[in-house]
PDB file of C-alpha atoms in Angstrom:
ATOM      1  CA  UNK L   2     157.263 -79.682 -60.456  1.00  0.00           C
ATOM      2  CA  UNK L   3     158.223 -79.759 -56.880  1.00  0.00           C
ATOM      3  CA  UNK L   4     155.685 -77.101 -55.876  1.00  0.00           C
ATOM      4  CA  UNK L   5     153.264 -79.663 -57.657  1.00  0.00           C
ATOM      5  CA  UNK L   6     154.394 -82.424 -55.709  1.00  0.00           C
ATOM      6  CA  UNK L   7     154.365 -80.333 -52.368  1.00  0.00           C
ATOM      7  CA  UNK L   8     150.494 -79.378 -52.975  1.00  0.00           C
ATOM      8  CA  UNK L   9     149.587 -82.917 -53.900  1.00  0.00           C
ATOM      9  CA  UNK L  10     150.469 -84.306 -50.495  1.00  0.00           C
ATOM     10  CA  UNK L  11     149.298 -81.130 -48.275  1.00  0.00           C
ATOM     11  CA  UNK L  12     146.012 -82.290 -50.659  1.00  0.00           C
ATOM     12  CA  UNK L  13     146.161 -85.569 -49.296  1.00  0.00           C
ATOM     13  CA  UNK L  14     146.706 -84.939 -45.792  1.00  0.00           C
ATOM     14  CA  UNK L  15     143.486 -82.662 -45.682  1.00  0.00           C
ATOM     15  CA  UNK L  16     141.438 -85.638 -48.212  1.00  0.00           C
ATOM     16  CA  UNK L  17     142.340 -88.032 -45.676  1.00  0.00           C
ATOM     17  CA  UNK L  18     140.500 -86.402 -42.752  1.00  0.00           C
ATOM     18  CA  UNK L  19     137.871 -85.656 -45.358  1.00  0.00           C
ATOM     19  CA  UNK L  20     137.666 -89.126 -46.113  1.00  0.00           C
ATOM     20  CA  UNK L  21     137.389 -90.045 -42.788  1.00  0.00           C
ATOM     21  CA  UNK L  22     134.121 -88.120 -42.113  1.00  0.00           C
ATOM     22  CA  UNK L  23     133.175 -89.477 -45.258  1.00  0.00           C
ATOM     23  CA  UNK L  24     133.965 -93.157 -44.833  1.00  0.00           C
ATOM     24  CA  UNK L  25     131.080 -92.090 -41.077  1.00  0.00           C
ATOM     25  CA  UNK L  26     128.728 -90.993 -43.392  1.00  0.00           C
ATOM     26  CA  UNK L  27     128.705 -93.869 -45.574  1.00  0.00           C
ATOM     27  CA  UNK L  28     128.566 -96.613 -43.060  1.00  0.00           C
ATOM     28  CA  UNK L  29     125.068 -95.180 -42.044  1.00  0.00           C
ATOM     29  CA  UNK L  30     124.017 -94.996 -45.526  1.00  0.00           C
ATOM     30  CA  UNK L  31     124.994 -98.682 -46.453  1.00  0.00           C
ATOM     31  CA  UNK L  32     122.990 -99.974 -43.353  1.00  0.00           C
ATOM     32  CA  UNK L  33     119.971 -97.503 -42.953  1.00  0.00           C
ATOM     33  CA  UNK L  34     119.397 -95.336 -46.332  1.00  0.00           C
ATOM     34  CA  UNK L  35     120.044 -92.430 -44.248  1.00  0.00           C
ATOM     35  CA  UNK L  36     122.367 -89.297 -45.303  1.00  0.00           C
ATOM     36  CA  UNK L  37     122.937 -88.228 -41.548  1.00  0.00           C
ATOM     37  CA  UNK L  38     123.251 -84.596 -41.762  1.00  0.00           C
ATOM     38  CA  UNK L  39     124.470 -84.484 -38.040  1.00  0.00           C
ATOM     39  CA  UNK L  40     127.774 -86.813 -38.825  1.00  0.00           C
ATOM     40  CA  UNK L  41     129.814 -83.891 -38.142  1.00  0.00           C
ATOM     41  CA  UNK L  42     128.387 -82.404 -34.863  1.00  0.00           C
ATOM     42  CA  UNK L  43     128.780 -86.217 -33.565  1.00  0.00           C
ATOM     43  CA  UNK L  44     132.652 -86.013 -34.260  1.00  0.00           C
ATOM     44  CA  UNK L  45     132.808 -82.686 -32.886  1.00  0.00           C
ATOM     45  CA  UNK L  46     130.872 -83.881 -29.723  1.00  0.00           C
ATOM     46  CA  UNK L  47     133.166 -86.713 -29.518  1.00  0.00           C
ATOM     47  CA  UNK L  48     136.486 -84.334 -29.750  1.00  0.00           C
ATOM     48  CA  UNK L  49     134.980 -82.338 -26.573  1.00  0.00           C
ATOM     49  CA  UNK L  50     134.983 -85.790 -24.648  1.00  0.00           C
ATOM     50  CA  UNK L  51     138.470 -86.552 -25.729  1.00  0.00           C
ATOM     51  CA  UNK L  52     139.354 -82.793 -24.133  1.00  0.00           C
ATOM     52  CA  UNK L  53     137.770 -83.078 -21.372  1.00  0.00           C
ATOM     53  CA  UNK L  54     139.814 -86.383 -20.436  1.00  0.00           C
ATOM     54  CA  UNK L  55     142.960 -85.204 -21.264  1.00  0.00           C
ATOM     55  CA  UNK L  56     142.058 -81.643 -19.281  1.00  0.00           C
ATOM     56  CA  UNK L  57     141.216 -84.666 -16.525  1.00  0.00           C
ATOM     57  CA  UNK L  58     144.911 -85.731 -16.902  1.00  0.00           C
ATOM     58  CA  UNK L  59     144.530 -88.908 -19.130  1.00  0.00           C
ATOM     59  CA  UNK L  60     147.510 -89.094 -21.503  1.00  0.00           C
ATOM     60  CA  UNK L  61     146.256 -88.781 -25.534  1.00  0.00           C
ATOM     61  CA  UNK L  62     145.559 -91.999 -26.602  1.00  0.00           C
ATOM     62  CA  UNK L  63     143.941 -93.447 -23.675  1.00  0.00           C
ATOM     63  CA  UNK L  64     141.529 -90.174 -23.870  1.00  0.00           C
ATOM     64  CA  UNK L  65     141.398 -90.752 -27.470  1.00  0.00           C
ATOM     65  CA  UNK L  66     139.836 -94.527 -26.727  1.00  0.00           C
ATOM     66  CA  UNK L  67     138.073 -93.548 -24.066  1.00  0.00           C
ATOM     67  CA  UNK L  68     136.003 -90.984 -26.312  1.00  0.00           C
ATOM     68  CA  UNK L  69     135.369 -93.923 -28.812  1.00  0.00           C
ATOM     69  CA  UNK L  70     134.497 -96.127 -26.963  1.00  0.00           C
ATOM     70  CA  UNK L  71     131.651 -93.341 -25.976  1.00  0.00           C
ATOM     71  CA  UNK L  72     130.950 -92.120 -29.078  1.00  0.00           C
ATOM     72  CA  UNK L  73     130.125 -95.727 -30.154  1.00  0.00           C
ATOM     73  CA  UNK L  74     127.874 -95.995 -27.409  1.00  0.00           C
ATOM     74  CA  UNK L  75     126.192 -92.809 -27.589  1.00  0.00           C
ATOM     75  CA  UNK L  76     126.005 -93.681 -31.622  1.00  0.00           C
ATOM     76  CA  UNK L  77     123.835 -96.678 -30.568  1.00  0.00           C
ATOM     77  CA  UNK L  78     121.593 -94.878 -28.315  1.00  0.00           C
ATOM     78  CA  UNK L  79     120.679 -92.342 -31.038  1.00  0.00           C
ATOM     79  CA  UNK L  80     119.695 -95.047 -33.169  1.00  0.00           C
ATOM     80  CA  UNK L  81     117.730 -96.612 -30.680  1.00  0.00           C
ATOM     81  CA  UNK L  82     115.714 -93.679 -29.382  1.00  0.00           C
ATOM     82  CA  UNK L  83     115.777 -90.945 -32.392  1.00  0.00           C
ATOM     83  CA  UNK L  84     116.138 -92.881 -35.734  1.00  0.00           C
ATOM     84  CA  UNK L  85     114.111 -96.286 -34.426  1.00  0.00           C
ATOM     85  CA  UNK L  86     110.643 -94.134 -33.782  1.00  0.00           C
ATOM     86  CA  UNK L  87     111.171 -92.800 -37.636  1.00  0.00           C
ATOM     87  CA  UNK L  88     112.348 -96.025 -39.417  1.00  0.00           C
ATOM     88  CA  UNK L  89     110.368 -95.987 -42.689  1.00  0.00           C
ATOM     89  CA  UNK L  90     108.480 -92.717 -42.275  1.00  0.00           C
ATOM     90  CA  UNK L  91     109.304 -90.632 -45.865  1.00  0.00           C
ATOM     91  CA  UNK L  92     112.663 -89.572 -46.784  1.00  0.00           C
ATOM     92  CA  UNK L  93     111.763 -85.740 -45.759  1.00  0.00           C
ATOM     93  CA  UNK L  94     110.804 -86.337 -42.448  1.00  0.00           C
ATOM     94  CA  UNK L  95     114.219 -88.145 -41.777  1.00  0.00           C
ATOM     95  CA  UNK L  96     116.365 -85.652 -43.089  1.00  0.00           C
ATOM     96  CA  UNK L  97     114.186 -83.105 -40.747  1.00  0.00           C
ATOM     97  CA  UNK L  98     115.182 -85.545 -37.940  1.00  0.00           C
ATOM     98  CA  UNK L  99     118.682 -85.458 -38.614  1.00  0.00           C
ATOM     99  CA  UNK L 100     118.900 -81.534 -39.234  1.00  0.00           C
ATOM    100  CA  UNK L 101     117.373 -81.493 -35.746  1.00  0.00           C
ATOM    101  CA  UNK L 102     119.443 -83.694 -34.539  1.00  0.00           C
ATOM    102  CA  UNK L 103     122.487 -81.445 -35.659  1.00  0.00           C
ATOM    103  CA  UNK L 104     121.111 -77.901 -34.109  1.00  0.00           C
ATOM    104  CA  UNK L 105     120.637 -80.207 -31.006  1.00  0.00           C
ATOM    105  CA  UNK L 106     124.122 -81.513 -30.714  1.00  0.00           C
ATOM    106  CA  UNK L 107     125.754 -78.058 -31.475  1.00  0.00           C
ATOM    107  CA  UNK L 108     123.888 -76.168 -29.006  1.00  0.00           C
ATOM    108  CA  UNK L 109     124.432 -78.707 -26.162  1.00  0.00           C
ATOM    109  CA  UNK L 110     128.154 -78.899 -26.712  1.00  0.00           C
ATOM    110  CA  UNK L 111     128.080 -74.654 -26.814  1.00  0.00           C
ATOM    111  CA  UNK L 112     126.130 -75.415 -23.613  1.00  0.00           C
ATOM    112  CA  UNK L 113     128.606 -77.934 -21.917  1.00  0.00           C
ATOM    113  CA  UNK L 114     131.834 -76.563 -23.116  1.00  0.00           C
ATOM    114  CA  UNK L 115     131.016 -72.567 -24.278  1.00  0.00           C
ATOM    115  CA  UNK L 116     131.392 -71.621 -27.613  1.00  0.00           C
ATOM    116  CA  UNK L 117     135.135 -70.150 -26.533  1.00  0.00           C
ATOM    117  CA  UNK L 118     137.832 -71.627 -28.869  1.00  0.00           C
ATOM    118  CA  UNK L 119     139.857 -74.221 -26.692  1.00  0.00           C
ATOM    119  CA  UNK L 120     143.285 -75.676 -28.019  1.00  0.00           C
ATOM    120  CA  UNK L 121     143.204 -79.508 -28.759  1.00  0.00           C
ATOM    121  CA  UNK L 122     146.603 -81.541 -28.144  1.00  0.00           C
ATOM    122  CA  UNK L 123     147.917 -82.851 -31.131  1.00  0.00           C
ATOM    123  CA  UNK L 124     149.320 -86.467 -31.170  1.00  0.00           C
ATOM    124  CA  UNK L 125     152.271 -85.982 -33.718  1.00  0.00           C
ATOM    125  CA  UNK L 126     155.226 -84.484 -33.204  1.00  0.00           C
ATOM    126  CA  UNK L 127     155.935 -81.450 -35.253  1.00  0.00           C
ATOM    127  CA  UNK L 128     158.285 -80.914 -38.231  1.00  0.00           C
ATOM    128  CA  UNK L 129     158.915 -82.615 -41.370  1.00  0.00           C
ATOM    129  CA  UNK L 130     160.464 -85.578 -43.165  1.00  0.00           C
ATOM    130  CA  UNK L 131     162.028 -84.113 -46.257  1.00  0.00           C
ATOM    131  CA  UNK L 132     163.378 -85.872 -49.233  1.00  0.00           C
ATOM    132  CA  UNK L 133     164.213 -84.707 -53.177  1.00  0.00           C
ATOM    133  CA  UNK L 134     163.133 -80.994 -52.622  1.00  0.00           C
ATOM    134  CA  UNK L 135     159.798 -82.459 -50.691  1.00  0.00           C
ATOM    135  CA  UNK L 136     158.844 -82.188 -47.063  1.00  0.00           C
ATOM    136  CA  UNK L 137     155.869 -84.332 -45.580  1.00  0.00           C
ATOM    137  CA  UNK L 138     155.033 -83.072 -42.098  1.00  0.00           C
ATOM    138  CA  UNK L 139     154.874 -85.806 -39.395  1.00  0.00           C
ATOM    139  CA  UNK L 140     151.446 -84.748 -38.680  1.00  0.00           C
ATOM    140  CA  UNK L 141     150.276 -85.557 -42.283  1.00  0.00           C
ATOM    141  CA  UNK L 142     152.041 -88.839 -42.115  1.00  0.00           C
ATOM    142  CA  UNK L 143     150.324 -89.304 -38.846  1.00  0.00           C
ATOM    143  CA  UNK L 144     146.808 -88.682 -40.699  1.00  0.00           C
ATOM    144  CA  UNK L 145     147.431 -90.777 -43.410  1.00  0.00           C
ATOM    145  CA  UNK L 146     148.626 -93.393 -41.012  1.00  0.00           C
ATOM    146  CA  UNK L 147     145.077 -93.268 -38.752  1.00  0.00           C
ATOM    147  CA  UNK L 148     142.896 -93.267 -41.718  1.00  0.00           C
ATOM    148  CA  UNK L 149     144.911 -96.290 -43.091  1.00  0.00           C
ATOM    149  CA  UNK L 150     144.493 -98.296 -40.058  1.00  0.00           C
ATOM    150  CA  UNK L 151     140.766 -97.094 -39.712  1.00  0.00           C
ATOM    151  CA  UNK L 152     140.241 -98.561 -42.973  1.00  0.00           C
ATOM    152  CA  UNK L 153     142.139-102.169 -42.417  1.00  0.00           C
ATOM    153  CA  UNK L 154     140.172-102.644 -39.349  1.00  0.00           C
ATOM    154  CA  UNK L 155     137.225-102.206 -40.922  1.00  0.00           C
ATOM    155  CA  UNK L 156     137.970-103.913 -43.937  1.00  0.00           C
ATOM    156  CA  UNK L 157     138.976-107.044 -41.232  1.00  0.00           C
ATOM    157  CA  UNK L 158     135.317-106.648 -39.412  1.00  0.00           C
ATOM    158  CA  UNK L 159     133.480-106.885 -42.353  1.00  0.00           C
ATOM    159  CA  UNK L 160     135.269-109.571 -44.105  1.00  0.00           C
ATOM    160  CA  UNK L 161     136.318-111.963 -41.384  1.00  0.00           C
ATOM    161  CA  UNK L 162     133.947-111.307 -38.438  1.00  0.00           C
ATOM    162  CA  UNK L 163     130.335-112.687 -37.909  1.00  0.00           C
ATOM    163  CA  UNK L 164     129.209-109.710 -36.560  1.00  0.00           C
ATOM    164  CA  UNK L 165     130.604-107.791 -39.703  1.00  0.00           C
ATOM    165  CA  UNK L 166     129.279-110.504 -42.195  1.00  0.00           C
ATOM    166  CA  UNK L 167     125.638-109.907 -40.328  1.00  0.00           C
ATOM    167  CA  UNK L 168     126.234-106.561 -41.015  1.00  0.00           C
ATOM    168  CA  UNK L 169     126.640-106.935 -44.401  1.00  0.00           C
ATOM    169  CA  UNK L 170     123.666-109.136 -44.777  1.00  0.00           C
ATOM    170  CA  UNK L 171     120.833-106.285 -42.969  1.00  0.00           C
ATOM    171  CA  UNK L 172     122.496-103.205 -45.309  1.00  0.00           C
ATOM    172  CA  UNK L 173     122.328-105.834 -48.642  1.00  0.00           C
ATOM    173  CA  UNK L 174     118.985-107.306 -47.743  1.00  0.00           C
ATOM    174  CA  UNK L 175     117.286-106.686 -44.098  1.00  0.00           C
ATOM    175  CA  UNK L 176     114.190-108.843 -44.758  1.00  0.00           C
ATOM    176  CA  UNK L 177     116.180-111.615 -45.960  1.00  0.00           C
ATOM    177  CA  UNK L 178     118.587-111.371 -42.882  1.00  0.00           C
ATOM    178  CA  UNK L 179     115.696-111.314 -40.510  1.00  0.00           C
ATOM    179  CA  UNK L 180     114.560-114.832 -41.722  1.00  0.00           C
ATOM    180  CA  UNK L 181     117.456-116.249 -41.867  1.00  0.00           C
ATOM    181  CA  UNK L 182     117.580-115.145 -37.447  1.00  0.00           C
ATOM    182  CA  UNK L 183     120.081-112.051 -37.735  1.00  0.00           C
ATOM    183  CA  UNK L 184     118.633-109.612 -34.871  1.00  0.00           C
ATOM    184  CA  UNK L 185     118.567-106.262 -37.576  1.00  0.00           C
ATOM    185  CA  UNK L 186     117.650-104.113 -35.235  1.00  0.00           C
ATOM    186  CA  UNK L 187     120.912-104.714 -33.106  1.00  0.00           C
ATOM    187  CA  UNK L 188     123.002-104.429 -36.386  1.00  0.00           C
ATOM    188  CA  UNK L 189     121.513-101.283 -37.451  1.00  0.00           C
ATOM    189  CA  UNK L 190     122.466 -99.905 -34.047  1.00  0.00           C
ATOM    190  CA  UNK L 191     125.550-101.073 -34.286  1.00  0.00           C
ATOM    191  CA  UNK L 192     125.870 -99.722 -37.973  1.00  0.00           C
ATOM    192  CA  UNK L 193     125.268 -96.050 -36.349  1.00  0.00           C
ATOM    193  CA  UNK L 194     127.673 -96.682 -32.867  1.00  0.00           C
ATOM    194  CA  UNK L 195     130.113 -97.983 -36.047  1.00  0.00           C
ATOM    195  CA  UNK L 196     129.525 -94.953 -37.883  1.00  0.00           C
ATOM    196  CA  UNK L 197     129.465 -92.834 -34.615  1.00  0.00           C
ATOM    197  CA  UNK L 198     133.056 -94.097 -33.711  1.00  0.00           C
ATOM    198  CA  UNK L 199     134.703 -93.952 -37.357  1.00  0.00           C
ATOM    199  CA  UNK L 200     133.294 -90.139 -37.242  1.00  0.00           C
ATOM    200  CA  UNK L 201     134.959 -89.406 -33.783  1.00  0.00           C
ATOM    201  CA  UNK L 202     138.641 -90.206 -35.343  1.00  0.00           C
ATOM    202  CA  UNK L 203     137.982 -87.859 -37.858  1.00  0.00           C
ATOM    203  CA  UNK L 204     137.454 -85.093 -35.817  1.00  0.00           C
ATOM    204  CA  UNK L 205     140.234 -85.738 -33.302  1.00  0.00           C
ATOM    205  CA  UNK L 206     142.228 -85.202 -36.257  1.00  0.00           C
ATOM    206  CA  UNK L 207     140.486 -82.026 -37.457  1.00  0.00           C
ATOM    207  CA  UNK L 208     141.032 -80.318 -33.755  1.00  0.00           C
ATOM    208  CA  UNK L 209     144.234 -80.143 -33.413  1.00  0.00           C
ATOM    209  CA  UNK L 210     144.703 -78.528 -37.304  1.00  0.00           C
ATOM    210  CA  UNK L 211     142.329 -76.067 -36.633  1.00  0.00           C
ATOM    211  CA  UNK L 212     140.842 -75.701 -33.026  1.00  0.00           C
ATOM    212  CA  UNK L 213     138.319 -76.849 -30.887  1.00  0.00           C
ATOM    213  CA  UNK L 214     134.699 -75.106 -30.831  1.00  0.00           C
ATOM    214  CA  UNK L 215     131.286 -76.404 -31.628  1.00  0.00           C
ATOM    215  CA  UNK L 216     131.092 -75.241 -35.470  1.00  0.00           C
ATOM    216  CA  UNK L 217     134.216 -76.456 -36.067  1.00  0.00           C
ATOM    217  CA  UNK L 218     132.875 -79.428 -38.409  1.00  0.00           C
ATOM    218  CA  UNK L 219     130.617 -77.359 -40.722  1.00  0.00           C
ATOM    219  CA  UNK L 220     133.529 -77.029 -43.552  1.00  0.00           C
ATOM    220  CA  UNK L 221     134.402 -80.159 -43.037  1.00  0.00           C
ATOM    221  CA  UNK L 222     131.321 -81.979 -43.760  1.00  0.00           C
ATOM    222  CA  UNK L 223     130.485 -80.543 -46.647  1.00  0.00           C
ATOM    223  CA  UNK L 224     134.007 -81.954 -48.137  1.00  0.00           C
ATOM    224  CA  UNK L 225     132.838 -85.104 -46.381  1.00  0.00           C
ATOM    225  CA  UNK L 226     130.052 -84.816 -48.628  1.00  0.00           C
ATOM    226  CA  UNK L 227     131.866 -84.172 -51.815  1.00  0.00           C
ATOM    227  CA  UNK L 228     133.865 -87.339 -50.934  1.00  0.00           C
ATOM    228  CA  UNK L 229     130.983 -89.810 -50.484  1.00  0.00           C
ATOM    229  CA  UNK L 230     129.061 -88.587 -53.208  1.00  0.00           C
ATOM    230  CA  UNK L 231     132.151 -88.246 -55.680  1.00  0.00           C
ATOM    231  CA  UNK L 232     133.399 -92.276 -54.494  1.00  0.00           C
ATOM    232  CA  UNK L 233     130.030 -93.608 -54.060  1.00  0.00           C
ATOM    233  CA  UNK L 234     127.321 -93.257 -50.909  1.00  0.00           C
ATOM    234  CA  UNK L 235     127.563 -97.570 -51.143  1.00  0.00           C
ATOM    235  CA  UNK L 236     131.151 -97.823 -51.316  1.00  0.00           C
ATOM    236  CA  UNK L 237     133.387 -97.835 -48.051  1.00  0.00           C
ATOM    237  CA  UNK L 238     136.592 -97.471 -50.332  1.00  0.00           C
ATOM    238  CA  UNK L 239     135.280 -95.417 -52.816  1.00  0.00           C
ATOM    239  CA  UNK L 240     134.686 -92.711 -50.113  1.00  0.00           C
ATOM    240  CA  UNK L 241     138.166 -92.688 -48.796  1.00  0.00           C
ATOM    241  CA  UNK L 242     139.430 -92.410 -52.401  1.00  0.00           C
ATOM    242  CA  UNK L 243     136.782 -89.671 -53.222  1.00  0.00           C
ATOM    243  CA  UNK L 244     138.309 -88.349 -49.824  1.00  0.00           C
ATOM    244  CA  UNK L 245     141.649 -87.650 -50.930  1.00  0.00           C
ATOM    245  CA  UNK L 246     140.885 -87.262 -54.791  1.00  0.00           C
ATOM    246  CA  UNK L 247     138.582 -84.433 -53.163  1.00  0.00           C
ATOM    247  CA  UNK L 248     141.344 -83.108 -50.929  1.00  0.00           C
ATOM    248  CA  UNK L 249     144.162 -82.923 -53.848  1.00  0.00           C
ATOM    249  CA  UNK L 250     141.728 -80.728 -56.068  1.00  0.00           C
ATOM    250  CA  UNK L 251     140.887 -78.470 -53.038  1.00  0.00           C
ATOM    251  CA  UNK L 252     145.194 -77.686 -52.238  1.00  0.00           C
ATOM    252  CA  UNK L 253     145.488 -77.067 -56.311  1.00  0.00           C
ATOM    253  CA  UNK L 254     142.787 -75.500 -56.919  1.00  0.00           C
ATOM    254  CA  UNK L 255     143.834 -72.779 -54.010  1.00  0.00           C
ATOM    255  CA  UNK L 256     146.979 -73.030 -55.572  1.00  0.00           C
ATOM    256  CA  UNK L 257     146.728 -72.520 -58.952  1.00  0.00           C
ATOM    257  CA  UNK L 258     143.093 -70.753 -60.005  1.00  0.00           C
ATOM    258  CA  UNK L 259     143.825 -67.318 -59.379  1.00  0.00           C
ATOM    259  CA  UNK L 260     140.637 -66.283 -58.329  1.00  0.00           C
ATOM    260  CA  UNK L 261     139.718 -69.307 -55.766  1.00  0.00           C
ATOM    261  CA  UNK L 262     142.974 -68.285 -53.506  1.00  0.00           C
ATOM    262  CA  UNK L 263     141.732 -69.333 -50.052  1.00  0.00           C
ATOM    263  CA  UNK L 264     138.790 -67.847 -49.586  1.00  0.00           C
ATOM    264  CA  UNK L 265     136.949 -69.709 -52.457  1.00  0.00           C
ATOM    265  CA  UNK L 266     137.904 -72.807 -51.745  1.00  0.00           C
ATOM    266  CA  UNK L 267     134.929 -74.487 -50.091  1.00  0.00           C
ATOM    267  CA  UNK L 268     133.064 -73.801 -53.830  1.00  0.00           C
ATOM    268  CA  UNK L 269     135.472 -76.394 -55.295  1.00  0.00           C
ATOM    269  CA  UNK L 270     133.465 -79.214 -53.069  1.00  0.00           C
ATOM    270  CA  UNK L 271     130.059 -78.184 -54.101  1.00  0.00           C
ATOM    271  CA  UNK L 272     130.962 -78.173 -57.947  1.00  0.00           C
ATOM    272  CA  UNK L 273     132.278 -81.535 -57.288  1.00  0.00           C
ATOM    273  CA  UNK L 274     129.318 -82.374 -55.895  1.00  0.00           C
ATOM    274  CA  UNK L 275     126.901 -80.968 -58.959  1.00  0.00           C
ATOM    275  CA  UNK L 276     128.793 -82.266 -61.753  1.00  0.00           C
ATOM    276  CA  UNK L 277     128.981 -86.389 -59.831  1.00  0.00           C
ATOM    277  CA  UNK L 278     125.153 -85.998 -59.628  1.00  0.00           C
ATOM    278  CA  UNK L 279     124.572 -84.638 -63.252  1.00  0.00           C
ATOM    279  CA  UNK L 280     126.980 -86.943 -64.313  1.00  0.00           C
ATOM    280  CA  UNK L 281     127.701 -90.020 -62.759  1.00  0.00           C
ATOM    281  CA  UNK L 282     124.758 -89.572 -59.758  1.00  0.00           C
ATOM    282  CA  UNK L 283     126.196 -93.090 -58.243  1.00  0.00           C
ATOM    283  CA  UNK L 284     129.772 -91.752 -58.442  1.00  0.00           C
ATOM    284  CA  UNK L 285     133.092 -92.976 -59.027  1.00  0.00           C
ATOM    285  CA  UNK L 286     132.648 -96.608 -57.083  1.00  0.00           C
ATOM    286  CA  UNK L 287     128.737 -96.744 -56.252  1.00  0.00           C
ATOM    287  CA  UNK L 288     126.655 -99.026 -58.083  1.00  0.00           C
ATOM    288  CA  UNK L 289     123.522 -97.965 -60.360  1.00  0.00           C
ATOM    289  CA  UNK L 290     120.502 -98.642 -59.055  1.00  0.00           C
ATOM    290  CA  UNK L 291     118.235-100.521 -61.362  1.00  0.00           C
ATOM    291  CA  UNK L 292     114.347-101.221 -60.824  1.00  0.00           C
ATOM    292  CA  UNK L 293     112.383-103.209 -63.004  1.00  0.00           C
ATOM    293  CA  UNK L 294     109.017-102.478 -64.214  1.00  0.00           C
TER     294      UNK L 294
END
């Protein structure tokens, strides 16, 4: 039971950075409709900028800020000039503009920073807390922690905030908020710099796990993936929960199917993923879309 135990929280530990990537894509869905296939190369382009200010000197967490506060600008920017010119083109053409906008990223930050693997400092101090047989590792803690406060803050913008209350108002209805005088075109950029910034977190959390290099984020978004669509692609929460629910049946499935081991664990997302959309296509939290004839 204690080997249980120990996989369940090494599951959670990994779920919460997966639901962290997650939580990026969803915000972008809820406000624009989009699935933005480049979520992950924008948090791995963000976790270069956080290097390259603590390579400058700048101590962790004032890089770390530093980096969001970029990524949230450079999140509104790419709404502005790369999303804006195809707002309500078809569905296809977007999701050609967002797989361009991932070979983009990736090759720019080989470009910048080399495709060379480059250690990332990792905020948490090492070892353990152990209790009853179990030990929790500071840095998982320290995860759990981050994606905890990621979620209160947001949960305070969009509930107590006008700014997060107009957001709320363009991703439930955007024609209705435009005639009541909320500028939707600022809170869809805002949406992405939101989204942009929420992404960035999760991969200076990633780096430091696994290492620093521009393809870093492909394994991780498609768990990111498995999270929103298992919680819900309209529901904030239910992508954190889908995050760690995800994350917990990745560890025990390694664990405990013989023939997944290590190497087959990135299958256990994608049959996640097909049995939520033959089953329950909203997932877990979402809401069922109904259209009357």
């Amino acid at each position: 039971m204690t080997g249980f135990l120990q996989q369940v929280i090494e599951g959670l530990g990994a779920g919460a950075i997966y639901a962290s990537l997650a939580l990026a894509l969803v915000l972008i869905y809820q406000f624009t409709g989009i699935v933005n296939f480049a979520q992950g190369e924008l948090a791995m382009f963000s976790t270069y900028i956080a290097w390259q200010f603590t390579a400058a000197g700048l101590p962790f967490w004032l890089a770390l800020a530093l980096a969001l506060a970029v990524s949230f600008a450079g999140g509104m920017l790419i709404e502005r000039v790369v999303i804006r010119p195809v707002e309500g083109a078809p569905e296809l053409t977007v999701v050609i503009v967002t797989v361009g906008l991932f070979i983009f990223v990736n090759a720019a930050a080989g470009w910048i920073w080399t495709f060379l693997i480059k250690d990332f400092p990792n905020p948490f101090p090492g070892g353990a807390l152990e209790a009853g047989g179990l030990s929790v590792g500071y840095s998982t803690l320290g995860v759990l922690a981050v994606v905890g406060v990621v979620m209160g803050l947001l949960y305070l913008l969009f509930q107590h905030t006008k700014i997060g209350l107009g957001m709320r108002a363009v991703a439930a209805n955007p024609a209705s908020a435009r005639l009541v005088g909320i500028r939707v075109g600022w809170m869809l950029a805002l949406g992405w710099g939101l989204a942009a910034t929420v992404g960035a977190v999760s991969g200076t959390l990633v780096a430091p796990l696994l290492f620093l290099e521009p393809n870093m984020m492909g394994g991780v978004l498609i768990y990111a993936f498995a999270a929103a669509t298992l919680g819900g692609f309209d529901s904030p929460g239910g992508a954190v929960a889908g995050g760690l629910i995800v994350g917990v049946a990745e560890t025990l499935a390694g664990a405990y199917v013989g023939f997944i081991g290590s190497d087959l664990k990135v299958g256990v997302p994608l049959v996640i993923i097909l049995f939520v959309l033959l089953l329950r296509p909203q997932g877990l939290f979402g809401r069922a879309v109904v259209e009357r004839a």
